Amino acid sequence: MNKSLPAAMNAKADQQTATKKTSAARTVLQQQWQAFSVRRLLLQLIPPAAGLALLVLIWQIISFKNNSIPSPEQTWNEARIVFSDPFYQHGPNDQGIGWNILASLKRVALGFGLAALVGIPLGFLTGRSAFAHRMLQPLISLLKPVSPLAWLPIGLLIFKSANPAAIWSIFICSIWPLIINTATGVQRVPQDYLNVARVLNLSEWKILTKILIPAVLPHLLTGVRLAIGTAWLVIVAAEMLTGGVGIGFWVWDEWNNLNVSHILIAIFVIGGVGLLLEQMLVTLAKIVTYEDTGA
């Protein structure tokens, strides 16, 4: 008994020592992981912050040499006033920047929605049918390079109104990326998938829903991203020409008032909204995109 007691005490001491070493090792690993996480976060934040700082510096230098360009500080102070009440209404043509952004987004949604209703089915048809591909490819190659603003007078002539004409311009510029990327996705579906579908005697509807749509979705979302970006680009220029409520008209109205600070604010707002739309679609694309491991 006397010999077993010290042995038990030594074993317990060894166990406590091992536990302390494990705890210390775990603490070190946690500290290293936290340091790694902070370092990775800094590596992600520092480059864009440096880019923004460089932009502000160049802007400050230009405003110092050209008095007609407001400085970053002046623009910031003006932006605080603009966004203090973004949804005021003092008449049909005098509304806050918030209403103008919403009006532009509404036109983009309508024009893009119509383009999706027409372009996505045409993309599937073009990708599945060699005859449709040979028929539509020359038309797409001919009309795709045309500037969207060149279609605006045609829209004014057809619809006799500025708002439908702006939506028409968005429609005509958004439809091409949707058709092209959808057709490309359909054409890149592995032939083995379609061969299996033929062996199983699947209907065209089941081929579409069970094989084509899941396989084409990443390409389709790329087309959606390109179409949305182009639509947001076009609506600003179209609203400058058509007038009414919208961020493009707001920019043009502020230019007529020689309010350069508001123009600079609008530039950042347009860029911010476009960036937000882009990031939302990129995130969605990452969710639905699968990695082919070749297994």
PDB file of C-alpha atoms in Angstrom:
ATOM      1  CA  MET A   1       0.000   0.000   0.000  1.00  0.00           C
ATOM      2  CA  ASN A   2       2.808   2.386   0.894  1.00  0.00           C
ATOM      3  CA  LYS A   3       4.458   1.801  -2.503  1.00  0.00           C
ATOM      4  CA  SER A   4       1.270   2.191  -4.519  1.00  0.00           C
ATOM      5  CA  LEU A   5       0.353   5.557  -2.963  1.00  0.00           C
ATOM      6  CA  PRO A   6       3.386   7.476  -4.323  1.00  0.00           C
ATOM      7  CA  ALA A   7       2.904   5.840  -7.704  1.00  0.00           C
ATOM      8  CA  ALA A   8      -0.708   7.003  -7.798  1.00  0.00           C
ATOM      9  CA  MET A   9       0.345  10.507  -6.766  1.00  0.00           C
ATOM     10  CA  ASN A  10       2.995  10.578  -9.511  1.00  0.00           C
ATOM     11  CA  ALA A  11       0.485   9.413 -12.113  1.00  0.00           C
ATOM     12  CA  LYS A  12      -1.934  12.126 -11.013  1.00  0.00           C
ATOM     13  CA  ALA A  13       0.820  14.734 -11.188  1.00  0.00           C
ATOM     14  CA  ASP A  14       1.776  13.540 -14.674  1.00  0.00           C
ATOM     15  CA  GLN A  15      -1.846  13.770 -15.734  1.00  0.00           C
ATOM     16  CA  GLN A  16      -2.134  17.324 -14.395  1.00  0.00           C
ATOM     17  CA  THR A  17       1.085  18.272 -16.175  1.00  0.00           C
ATOM     18  CA  ALA A  18      -0.207  16.798 -19.453  1.00  0.00           C
ATOM     19  CA  THR A  19      -3.488  18.662 -19.018  1.00  0.00           C
ATOM     20  CA  LYS A  20      -1.650  21.941 -18.439  1.00  0.00           C
ATOM     21  CA  LYS A  21       0.519  21.343 -21.528  1.00  0.00           C
ATOM     22  CA  THR A  22      -2.576  20.566 -23.633  1.00  0.00           C
ATOM     23  CA  SER A  23      -4.317  23.680 -22.332  1.00  0.00           C
ATOM     24  CA  ALA A  24      -1.234  25.783 -23.032  1.00  0.00           C
ATOM     25  CA  ALA A  25      -0.936  24.358 -26.528  1.00  0.00           C
ATOM     26  CA  ARG A  26      -4.623  25.049 -27.150  1.00  0.00           C
ATOM     27  CA  THR A  27      -4.176  28.627 -25.934  1.00  0.00           C
ATOM     28  CA  VAL A  28      -1.185  29.123 -28.239  1.00  0.00           C
ATOM     29  CA  LEU A  29      -3.164  27.749 -31.188  1.00  0.00           C
ATOM     30  CA  GLN A  30      -6.093  30.038 -30.409  1.00  0.00           C
ATOM     31  CA  GLN A  31      -3.773  33.043 -30.194  1.00  0.00           C
ATOM     32  CA  GLN A  32      -2.104  32.079 -33.484  1.00  0.00           C
ATOM     33  CA  TRP A  33      -5.491  31.629 -35.175  1.00  0.00           C
ATOM     34  CA  GLN A  34      -6.688  35.000 -33.878  1.00  0.00           C
ATOM     35  CA  ALA A  35      -3.477  36.632 -35.105  1.00  0.00           C
ATOM     36  CA  PHE A  36      -3.905  34.915 -38.479  1.00  0.00           C
ATOM     37  CA  SER A  37      -7.539  36.048 -38.696  1.00  0.00           C
ATOM     38  CA  VAL A  38      -6.613  39.645 -37.831  1.00  0.00           C
ATOM     39  CA  ARG A  39      -3.758  39.571 -40.356  1.00  0.00           C
ATOM     40  CA  ARG A  40      -6.036  38.181 -43.068  1.00  0.00           C
ATOM     41  CA  LEU A  41      -8.669  40.813 -42.269  1.00  0.00           C
ATOM     42  CA  LEU A  42      -6.075  43.571 -42.480  1.00  0.00           C
ATOM     43  CA  LEU A  43      -4.812  42.217 -45.809  1.00  0.00           C
ATOM     44  CA  GLN A  44      -8.378  42.404 -47.119  1.00  0.00           C
ATOM     45  CA  LEU A  45      -9.078  45.895 -45.782  1.00  0.00           C
ATOM     46  CA  ILE A  46      -5.790  47.715 -46.321  1.00  0.00           C
ATOM     47  CA  PRO A  47      -5.643  47.570 -50.171  1.00  0.00           C
ATOM     48  CA  PRO A  48      -9.128  49.054 -50.786  1.00  0.00           C
ATOM     49  CA  ALA A  49      -8.573  51.604 -48.024  1.00  0.00           C
ATOM     50  CA  ALA A  50      -5.295  52.612 -49.669  1.00  0.00           C
ATOM     51  CA  GLY A  51      -7.066  52.918 -53.024  1.00  0.00           C
ATOM     52  CA  LEU A  52      -9.734  55.179 -51.542  1.00  0.00           C
ATOM     53  CA  ALA A  53      -7.087  57.266 -49.800  1.00  0.00           C
ATOM     54  CA  LEU A  54      -5.233  57.676 -53.103  1.00  0.00           C
ATOM     55  CA  LEU A  55      -8.473  58.744 -54.809  1.00  0.00           C
ATOM     56  CA  VAL A  56      -9.175  61.342 -52.107  1.00  0.00           C
ATOM     57  CA  LEU A  57      -5.598  62.621 -52.334  1.00  0.00           C
ATOM     58  CA  ILE A  58      -5.787  63.070 -56.120  1.00  0.00           C
ATOM     59  CA  TRP A  59      -9.207  64.685 -55.734  1.00  0.00           C
ATOM     60  CA  GLN A  60      -7.814  67.112 -53.117  1.00  0.00           C
ATOM     61  CA  ILE A  61      -4.908  68.067 -55.389  1.00  0.00           C
ATOM     62  CA  ILE A  62      -7.226  68.696 -58.350  1.00  0.00           C
ATOM     63  CA  SER A  63      -9.618  70.781 -56.240  1.00  0.00           C
ATOM     64  CA  PHE A  64      -6.668  72.799 -54.893  1.00  0.00           C
ATOM     65  CA  LYS A  65      -5.533  73.664 -58.421  1.00  0.00           C
ATOM     66  CA  ASN A  66      -9.044  74.123 -59.841  1.00  0.00           C
ATOM     67  CA  ASN A  67     -11.415  76.180 -57.711  1.00  0.00           C
ATOM     68  CA  SER A  68     -14.460  75.023 -59.686  1.00  0.00           C
ATOM     69  CA  ILE A  69     -14.035  71.485 -58.317  1.00  0.00           C
ATOM     70  CA  PRO A  70     -15.235  71.148 -54.707  1.00  0.00           C
ATOM     71  CA  SER A  71     -12.814  69.572 -52.252  1.00  0.00           C
ATOM     72  CA  PRO A  72     -13.590  66.230 -50.551  1.00  0.00           C
ATOM     73  CA  GLU A  73     -14.437  68.063 -47.335  1.00  0.00           C
ATOM     74  CA  GLN A  74     -16.862  70.436 -49.083  1.00  0.00           C
ATOM     75  CA  THR A  75     -18.508  67.520 -50.887  1.00  0.00           C
ATOM     76  CA  TRP A  76     -18.806  65.565 -47.641  1.00  0.00           C
ATOM     77  CA  ASN A  77     -20.474  68.493 -45.889  1.00  0.00           C
ATOM     78  CA  GLU A  78     -22.891  68.891 -48.792  1.00  0.00           C
ATOM     79  CA  ALA A  79     -23.617  65.152 -48.764  1.00  0.00           C
ATOM     80  CA  ARG A  80     -24.633  65.332 -45.118  1.00  0.00           C
ATOM     81  CA  ILE A  81     -27.207  67.962 -46.060  1.00  0.00           C
ATOM     82  CA  VAL A  82     -28.459  65.966 -49.064  1.00  0.00           C
ATOM     83  CA  PHE A  83     -28.889  62.751 -47.077  1.00  0.00           C
ATOM     84  CA  SER A  84     -30.381  64.476 -44.041  1.00  0.00           C
ATOM     85  CA  ASP A  85     -33.722  64.450 -45.906  1.00  0.00           C
ATOM     86  CA  PRO A  86     -33.424  62.183 -48.969  1.00  0.00           C
ATOM     87  CA  PHE A  87     -37.172  61.713 -49.452  1.00  0.00           C
ATOM     88  CA  TYR A  88     -38.526  65.260 -49.503  1.00  0.00           C
ATOM     89  CA  GLN A  89     -41.053  66.275 -52.164  1.00  0.00           C
ATOM     90  CA  HIS A  90     -41.463  69.872 -53.296  1.00  0.00           C
ATOM     91  CA  GLY A  91     -43.142  69.144 -56.611  1.00  0.00           C
ATOM     92  CA  PRO A  92     -42.948  66.633 -59.459  1.00  0.00           C
ATOM     93  CA  ASN A  93     -39.471  67.766 -60.543  1.00  0.00           C
ATOM     94  CA  ASP A  94     -38.068  68.685 -57.129  1.00  0.00           C
ATOM     95  CA  GLN A  95     -37.641  65.544 -55.053  1.00  0.00           C
ATOM     96  CA  GLY A  96     -34.985  64.146 -52.763  1.00  0.00           C
ATOM     97  CA  ILE A  97     -32.178  61.932 -53.979  1.00  0.00           C
ATOM     98  CA  GLY A  98     -33.839  58.899 -52.418  1.00  0.00           C
ATOM     99  CA  TRP A  99     -36.888  59.190 -54.685  1.00  0.00           C
ATOM    100  CA  ASN A 100     -34.627  59.653 -57.700  1.00  0.00           C
ATOM    101  CA  ILE A 101     -32.677  56.473 -56.886  1.00  0.00           C
ATOM    102  CA  LEU A 102     -35.892  54.493 -56.402  1.00  0.00           C
ATOM    103  CA  ALA A 103     -37.296  55.782 -59.705  1.00  0.00           C
ATOM    104  CA  SER A 104     -34.145  54.684 -61.546  1.00  0.00           C
ATOM    105  CA  LEU A 105     -34.145  51.278 -59.853  1.00  0.00           C
ATOM    106  CA  LYS A 106     -37.796  50.808 -60.811  1.00  0.00           C
ATOM    107  CA  ARG A 107     -37.012  51.472 -64.480  1.00  0.00           C
ATOM    108  CA  VAL A 108     -34.033  49.117 -64.319  1.00  0.00           C
ATOM    109  CA  ALA A 109     -36.180  46.392 -62.732  1.00  0.00           C
ATOM    110  CA  LEU A 110     -38.892  46.730 -65.392  1.00  0.00           C
ATOM    111  CA  GLY A 111     -36.478  46.817 -68.322  1.00  0.00           C
ATOM    112  CA  PHE A 112     -34.368  43.968 -67.004  1.00  0.00           C
ATOM    113  CA  GLY A 113     -37.429  41.897 -66.092  1.00  0.00           C
ATOM    114  CA  LEU A 114     -38.772  42.152 -69.633  1.00  0.00           C
ATOM    115  CA  ALA A 115     -35.330  41.300 -71.023  1.00  0.00           C
ATOM    116  CA  ALA A 116     -35.145  38.222 -68.785  1.00  0.00           C
ATOM    117  CA  LEU A 117     -38.609  37.047 -69.873  1.00  0.00           C
ATOM    118  CA  VAL A 118     -37.535  37.204 -73.523  1.00  0.00           C
ATOM    119  CA  GLY A 119     -33.778  36.629 -73.398  1.00  0.00           C
ATOM    120  CA  ILE A 120     -33.520  33.575 -71.138  1.00  0.00           C
ATOM    121  CA  PRO A 121     -35.946  31.393 -73.177  1.00  0.00           C
ATOM    122  CA  LEU A 122     -34.227  32.560 -76.367  1.00  0.00           C
ATOM    123  CA  GLY A 123     -30.889  31.587 -74.838  1.00  0.00           C
ATOM    124  CA  PHE A 124     -32.122  28.081 -74.060  1.00  0.00           C
ATOM    125  CA  LEU A 125     -33.579  27.787 -77.561  1.00  0.00           C
ATOM    126  CA  THR A 126     -30.358  29.021 -79.167  1.00  0.00           C
ATOM    127  CA  GLY A 127     -28.257  26.630 -77.118  1.00  0.00           C
ATOM    128  CA  ARG A 128     -30.451  23.591 -77.793  1.00  0.00           C
ATOM    129  CA  SER A 129     -31.290  24.135 -81.456  1.00  0.00           C
ATOM    130  CA  ALA A 130     -28.598  24.386 -84.117  1.00  0.00           C
ATOM    131  CA  PHE A 131     -31.124  25.926 -86.514  1.00  0.00           C
ATOM    132  CA  ALA A 132     -32.099  28.621 -83.986  1.00  0.00           C
ATOM    133  CA  HIS A 133     -28.427  29.296 -83.281  1.00  0.00           C
ATOM    134  CA  ARG A 134     -27.647  29.818 -86.985  1.00  0.00           C
ATOM    135  CA  MET A 135     -30.748  31.996 -87.361  1.00  0.00           C
ATOM    136  CA  LEU A 136     -30.226  34.272 -84.333  1.00  0.00           C
ATOM    137  CA  GLN A 137     -26.426  34.515 -84.226  1.00  0.00           C
ATOM    138  CA  PRO A 138     -26.149  36.977 -87.172  1.00  0.00           C
ATOM    139  CA  LEU A 139     -28.878  39.183 -85.654  1.00  0.00           C
ATOM    140  CA  ILE A 140     -27.171  39.205 -82.261  1.00  0.00           C
ATOM    141  CA  SER A 141     -23.788  39.979 -83.826  1.00  0.00           C
ATOM    142  CA  LEU A 142     -25.356  42.831 -85.803  1.00  0.00           C
ATOM    143  CA  LEU A 143     -27.417  44.467 -83.031  1.00  0.00           C
ATOM    144  CA  LYS A 144     -25.311  43.828 -79.913  1.00  0.00           C
ATOM    145  CA  PRO A 145     -22.597  46.452 -80.696  1.00  0.00           C
ATOM    146  CA  VAL A 146     -25.188  49.224 -81.174  1.00  0.00           C
ATOM    147  CA  SER A 147     -25.072  51.804 -78.408  1.00  0.00           C
ATOM    148  CA  PRO A 148     -28.144  51.585 -76.155  1.00  0.00           C
ATOM    149  CA  LEU A 149     -28.702  55.329 -76.484  1.00  0.00           C
ATOM    150  CA  ALA A 150     -29.073  54.879 -80.241  1.00  0.00           C
ATOM    151  CA  TRP A 151     -32.255  52.922 -79.467  1.00  0.00           C
ATOM    152  CA  LEU A 152     -33.701  55.756 -77.359  1.00  0.00           C
ATOM    153  CA  PRO A 153     -35.110  57.786 -80.303  1.00  0.00           C
ATOM    154  CA  ILE A 154     -36.749  54.596 -81.620  1.00  0.00           C
ATOM    155  CA  GLY A 155     -38.382  54.119 -78.228  1.00  0.00           C
ATOM    156  CA  LEU A 156     -39.598  57.724 -78.181  1.00  0.00           C
ATOM    157  CA  LEU A 157     -41.007  57.274 -81.670  1.00  0.00           C
ATOM    158  CA  ILE A 158     -42.817  54.035 -80.786  1.00  0.00           C
ATOM    159  CA  PHE A 159     -44.081  54.798 -77.268  1.00  0.00           C
ATOM    160  CA  LYS A 160     -44.520  58.600 -77.536  1.00  0.00           C
ATOM    161  CA  SER A 161     -43.371  58.911 -73.894  1.00  0.00           C
ATOM    162  CA  ALA A 162     -40.044  59.286 -72.124  1.00  0.00           C
ATOM    163  CA  ASN A 163     -40.509  56.694 -69.373  1.00  0.00           C
ATOM    164  CA  PRO A 164     -41.339  53.715 -71.652  1.00  0.00           C
ATOM    165  CA  ALA A 165     -38.545  54.812 -73.984  1.00  0.00           C
ATOM    166  CA  ALA A 166     -36.016  54.632 -71.126  1.00  0.00           C
ATOM    167  CA  ILE A 167     -37.309  51.175 -70.156  1.00  0.00           C
ATOM    168  CA  TRP A 168     -37.048  50.132 -73.815  1.00  0.00           C
ATOM    169  CA  SER A 169     -33.392  51.206 -73.885  1.00  0.00           C
ATOM    170  CA  ILE A 170     -32.692  49.085 -70.798  1.00  0.00           C
ATOM    171  CA  PHE A 171     -34.508  46.135 -72.333  1.00  0.00           C
ATOM    172  CA  ILE A 172     -32.572  46.252 -75.599  1.00  0.00           C
ATOM    173  CA  CYS A 173     -29.172  46.525 -73.871  1.00  0.00           C
ATOM    174  CA  SER A 174     -29.903  43.859 -71.239  1.00  0.00           C
ATOM    175  CA  ILE A 175     -31.205  41.136 -73.516  1.00  0.00           C
ATOM    176  CA  TRP A 176     -27.928  40.330 -75.316  1.00  0.00           C
ATOM    177  CA  PRO A 177     -25.862  39.199 -72.284  1.00  0.00           C
ATOM    178  CA  LEU A 178     -28.784  37.050 -71.167  1.00  0.00           C
ATOM    179  CA  ILE A 179     -29.145  35.322 -74.525  1.00  0.00           C
ATOM    180  CA  ILE A 180     -25.415  34.812 -75.070  1.00  0.00           C
ATOM    181  CA  ASN A 181     -24.531  33.531 -71.595  1.00  0.00           C
ATOM    182  CA  THR A 182     -27.583  31.279 -71.353  1.00  0.00           C
ATOM    183  CA  ALA A 183     -26.858  29.764 -74.771  1.00  0.00           C
ATOM    184  CA  THR A 184     -23.199  29.280 -73.837  1.00  0.00           C
ATOM    185  CA  GLY A 185     -24.207  27.502 -70.643  1.00  0.00           C
ATOM    186  CA  VAL A 186     -26.557  25.180 -72.526  1.00  0.00           C
ATOM    187  CA  GLN A 187     -23.902  24.350 -75.111  1.00  0.00           C
ATOM    188  CA  ARG A 188     -21.385  23.502 -72.357  1.00  0.00           C
ATOM    189  CA  VAL A 189     -23.625  20.970 -70.621  1.00  0.00           C
ATOM    190  CA  PRO A 190     -21.645  17.665 -70.693  1.00  0.00           C
ATOM    191  CA  GLN A 191     -22.846  15.429 -73.484  1.00  0.00           C
ATOM    192  CA  ASP A 192     -22.855  12.476 -71.077  1.00  0.00           C
ATOM    193  CA  TYR A 193     -25.742  14.064 -69.187  1.00  0.00           C
ATOM    194  CA  LEU A 194     -27.807  14.341 -72.354  1.00  0.00           C
ATOM    195  CA  ASN A 195     -26.905  10.807 -73.429  1.00  0.00           C
ATOM    196  CA  VAL A 196     -28.163   9.465 -70.106  1.00  0.00           C
ATOM    197  CA  ALA A 197     -31.357  11.469 -70.555  1.00  0.00           C
ATOM    198  CA  ARG A 198     -31.905   9.856 -73.954  1.00  0.00           C
ATOM    199  CA  VAL A 199     -31.285   6.372 -72.532  1.00  0.00           C
ATOM    200  CA  LEU A 200     -33.844   7.053 -69.803  1.00  0.00           C
ATOM    201  CA  ASN A 201     -36.218   8.459 -72.440  1.00  0.00           C
ATOM    202  CA  LEU A 202     -36.716  11.699 -70.504  1.00  0.00           C
ATOM    203  CA  SER A 203     -39.067  14.292 -71.902  1.00  0.00           C
ATOM    204  CA  GLU A 204     -37.754  17.674 -73.050  1.00  0.00           C
ATOM    205  CA  TRP A 205     -39.370  19.283 -70.006  1.00  0.00           C
ATOM    206  CA  LYS A 206     -37.518  16.959 -67.617  1.00  0.00           C
ATOM    207  CA  ILE A 207     -34.266  17.518 -69.495  1.00  0.00           C
ATOM    208  CA  LEU A 208     -34.820  21.247 -69.074  1.00  0.00           C
ATOM    209  CA  THR A 209     -35.717  21.168 -65.370  1.00  0.00           C
ATOM    210  CA  LYS A 210     -33.488  18.330 -64.160  1.00  0.00           C
ATOM    211  CA  ILE A 211     -30.356  18.793 -66.288  1.00  0.00           C
ATOM    212  CA  LEU A 212     -30.167  22.066 -68.202  1.00  0.00           C
ATOM    213  CA  ILE A 213     -31.311  24.610 -65.622  1.00  0.00           C
ATOM    214  CA  PRO A 214     -29.034  23.366 -62.776  1.00  0.00           C
ATOM    215  CA  ALA A 215     -26.064  23.130 -65.155  1.00  0.00           C
ATOM    216  CA  VAL A 216     -26.729  26.480 -66.847  1.00  0.00           C
ATOM    217  CA  LEU A 217     -27.452  28.478 -63.686  1.00  0.00           C
ATOM    218  CA  PRO A 218     -23.859  29.735 -63.088  1.00  0.00           C
ATOM    219  CA  HIS A 219     -23.606  30.950 -66.707  1.00  0.00           C
ATOM    220  CA  LEU A 220     -27.082  32.455 -66.468  1.00  0.00           C
ATOM    221  CA  LEU A 221     -26.169  34.410 -63.348  1.00  0.00           C
ATOM    222  CA  THR A 222     -23.083  35.742 -65.113  1.00  0.00           C
ATOM    223  CA  GLY A 223     -25.391  37.026 -67.844  1.00  0.00           C
ATOM    224  CA  VAL A 224     -27.695  38.523 -65.230  1.00  0.00           C
ATOM    225  CA  ARG A 225     -24.752  40.302 -63.590  1.00  0.00           C
ATOM    226  CA  LEU A 226     -23.573  41.752 -66.903  1.00  0.00           C
ATOM    227  CA  ALA A 227     -27.107  42.752 -67.874  1.00  0.00           C
ATOM    228  CA  ILE A 228     -27.821  44.482 -64.556  1.00  0.00           C
ATOM    229  CA  GLY A 229     -24.519  46.384 -64.717  1.00  0.00           C
ATOM    230  CA  THR A 230     -25.221  47.533 -68.255  1.00  0.00           C
ATOM    231  CA  ALA A 231     -28.804  48.474 -67.404  1.00  0.00           C
ATOM    232  CA  TRP A 232     -27.702  50.623 -64.460  1.00  0.00           C
ATOM    233  CA  LEU A 233     -25.124  52.286 -66.706  1.00  0.00           C
ATOM    234  CA  VAL A 234     -27.678  53.004 -69.434  1.00  0.00           C
ATOM    235  CA  ILE A 235     -30.476  54.345 -67.247  1.00  0.00           C
ATOM    236  CA  VAL A 236     -28.329  57.238 -66.001  1.00  0.00           C
ATOM    237  CA  ALA A 237     -27.563  58.387 -69.546  1.00  0.00           C
ATOM    238  CA  ALA A 238     -31.136  57.789 -70.726  1.00  0.00           C
ATOM    239  CA  GLU A 239     -32.621  59.840 -67.882  1.00  0.00           C
ATOM    240  CA  MET A 240     -30.333  62.749 -68.737  1.00  0.00           C
ATOM    241  CA  LEU A 241     -31.990  62.873 -72.145  1.00  0.00           C
ATOM    242  CA  THR A 242     -35.583  62.024 -71.200  1.00  0.00           C
ATOM    243  CA  GLY A 243     -35.920  64.044 -67.986  1.00  0.00           C
ATOM    244  CA  GLY A 244     -38.391  63.340 -65.187  1.00  0.00           C
ATOM    245  CA  VAL A 245     -37.516  61.778 -61.847  1.00  0.00           C
ATOM    246  CA  GLY A 246     -34.351  59.659 -61.720  1.00  0.00           C
ATOM    247  CA  ILE A 247     -30.730  59.820 -60.693  1.00  0.00           C
ATOM    248  CA  GLY A 248     -29.666  60.646 -64.263  1.00  0.00           C
ATOM    249  CA  PHE A 249     -32.055  63.581 -64.454  1.00  0.00           C
ATOM    250  CA  TRP A 250     -30.917  64.653 -60.970  1.00  0.00           C
ATOM    251  CA  VAL A 251     -27.316  64.840 -62.244  1.00  0.00           C
ATOM    252  CA  TRP A 252     -28.346  66.842 -65.303  1.00  0.00           C
ATOM    253  CA  ASP A 253     -30.528  69.193 -63.244  1.00  0.00           C
ATOM    254  CA  GLU A 254     -27.663  69.866 -60.839  1.00  0.00           C
ATOM    255  CA  TRP A 255     -25.369  70.578 -63.787  1.00  0.00           C
ATOM    256  CA  ASN A 256     -27.859  73.149 -65.057  1.00  0.00           C
ATOM    257  CA  ASN A 257     -27.739  74.696 -61.581  1.00  0.00           C
ATOM    258  CA  LEU A 258     -23.899  74.519 -61.649  1.00  0.00           C
ATOM    259  CA  ASN A 259     -23.982  72.543 -58.395  1.00  0.00           C
ATOM    260  CA  VAL A 260     -20.846  70.452 -58.866  1.00  0.00           C
ATOM    261  CA  SER A 261     -20.914  69.121 -55.312  1.00  0.00           C
ATOM    262  CA  HIS A 262     -24.240  67.396 -55.973  1.00  0.00           C
ATOM    263  CA  ILE A 263     -22.884  65.954 -59.213  1.00  0.00           C
ATOM    264  CA  LEU A 264     -19.957  64.413 -57.328  1.00  0.00           C
ATOM    265  CA  ILE A 265     -22.358  63.059 -54.712  1.00  0.00           C
ATOM    266  CA  ALA A 266     -24.459  61.499 -57.476  1.00  0.00           C
ATOM    267  CA  ILE A 267     -21.353  59.875 -58.990  1.00  0.00           C
ATOM    268  CA  PHE A 268     -20.585  58.141 -55.691  1.00  0.00           C
ATOM    269  CA  VAL A 269     -24.244  57.161 -55.232  1.00  0.00           C
ATOM    270  CA  ILE A 270     -24.400  55.658 -58.729  1.00  0.00           C
ATOM    271  CA  GLY A 271     -21.173  53.774 -58.123  1.00  0.00           C
ATOM    272  CA  GLY A 272     -22.308  52.599 -54.685  1.00  0.00           C
ATOM    273  CA  VAL A 273     -25.634  51.260 -55.941  1.00  0.00           C
ATOM    274  CA  GLY A 274     -23.914  49.537 -58.857  1.00  0.00           C
ATOM    275  CA  LEU A 275     -21.354  47.985 -56.493  1.00  0.00           C
ATOM    276  CA  LEU A 276     -24.113  46.757 -54.181  1.00  0.00           C
ATOM    277  CA  LEU A 277     -26.007  45.122 -57.044  1.00  0.00           C
ATOM    278  CA  GLU A 278     -22.788  43.546 -58.314  1.00  0.00           C
ATOM    279  CA  GLN A 279     -21.842  42.094 -54.923  1.00  0.00           C
ATOM    280  CA  MET A 280     -25.336  40.695 -54.364  1.00  0.00           C
ATOM    281  CA  LEU A 281     -25.223  38.846 -57.677  1.00  0.00           C
ATOM    282  CA  VAL A 282     -21.638  37.648 -57.137  1.00  0.00           C
ATOM    283  CA  THR A 283     -22.656  36.223 -53.762  1.00  0.00           C
ATOM    284  CA  LEU A 284     -25.646  34.498 -55.331  1.00  0.00           C
ATOM    285  CA  ALA A 285     -23.449  33.089 -58.090  1.00  0.00           C
ATOM    286  CA  LYS A 286     -21.021  31.630 -55.516  1.00  0.00           C
ATOM    287  CA  ILE A 287     -23.905  29.909 -53.764  1.00  0.00           C
ATOM    288  CA  VAL A 288     -25.212  28.135 -56.870  1.00  0.00           C
ATOM    289  CA  THR A 289     -21.842  27.420 -58.523  1.00  0.00           C
ATOM    290  CA  TYR A 290     -20.425  23.964 -57.951  1.00  0.00           C
ATOM    291  CA  GLU A 291     -16.813  22.864 -58.320  1.00  0.00           C
ATOM    292  CA  ASP A 292     -16.150  20.032 -60.744  1.00  0.00           C
ATOM    293  CA  THR A 293     -13.556  17.914 -58.953  1.00  0.00           C
ATOM    294  CA  GLY A 294     -13.288  15.436 -61.806  1.00  0.00           C
ATOM    295  CA  ALA A 295     -14.171  12.507 -59.556  1.00  0.00           C
TER     296      ALA A 295
END
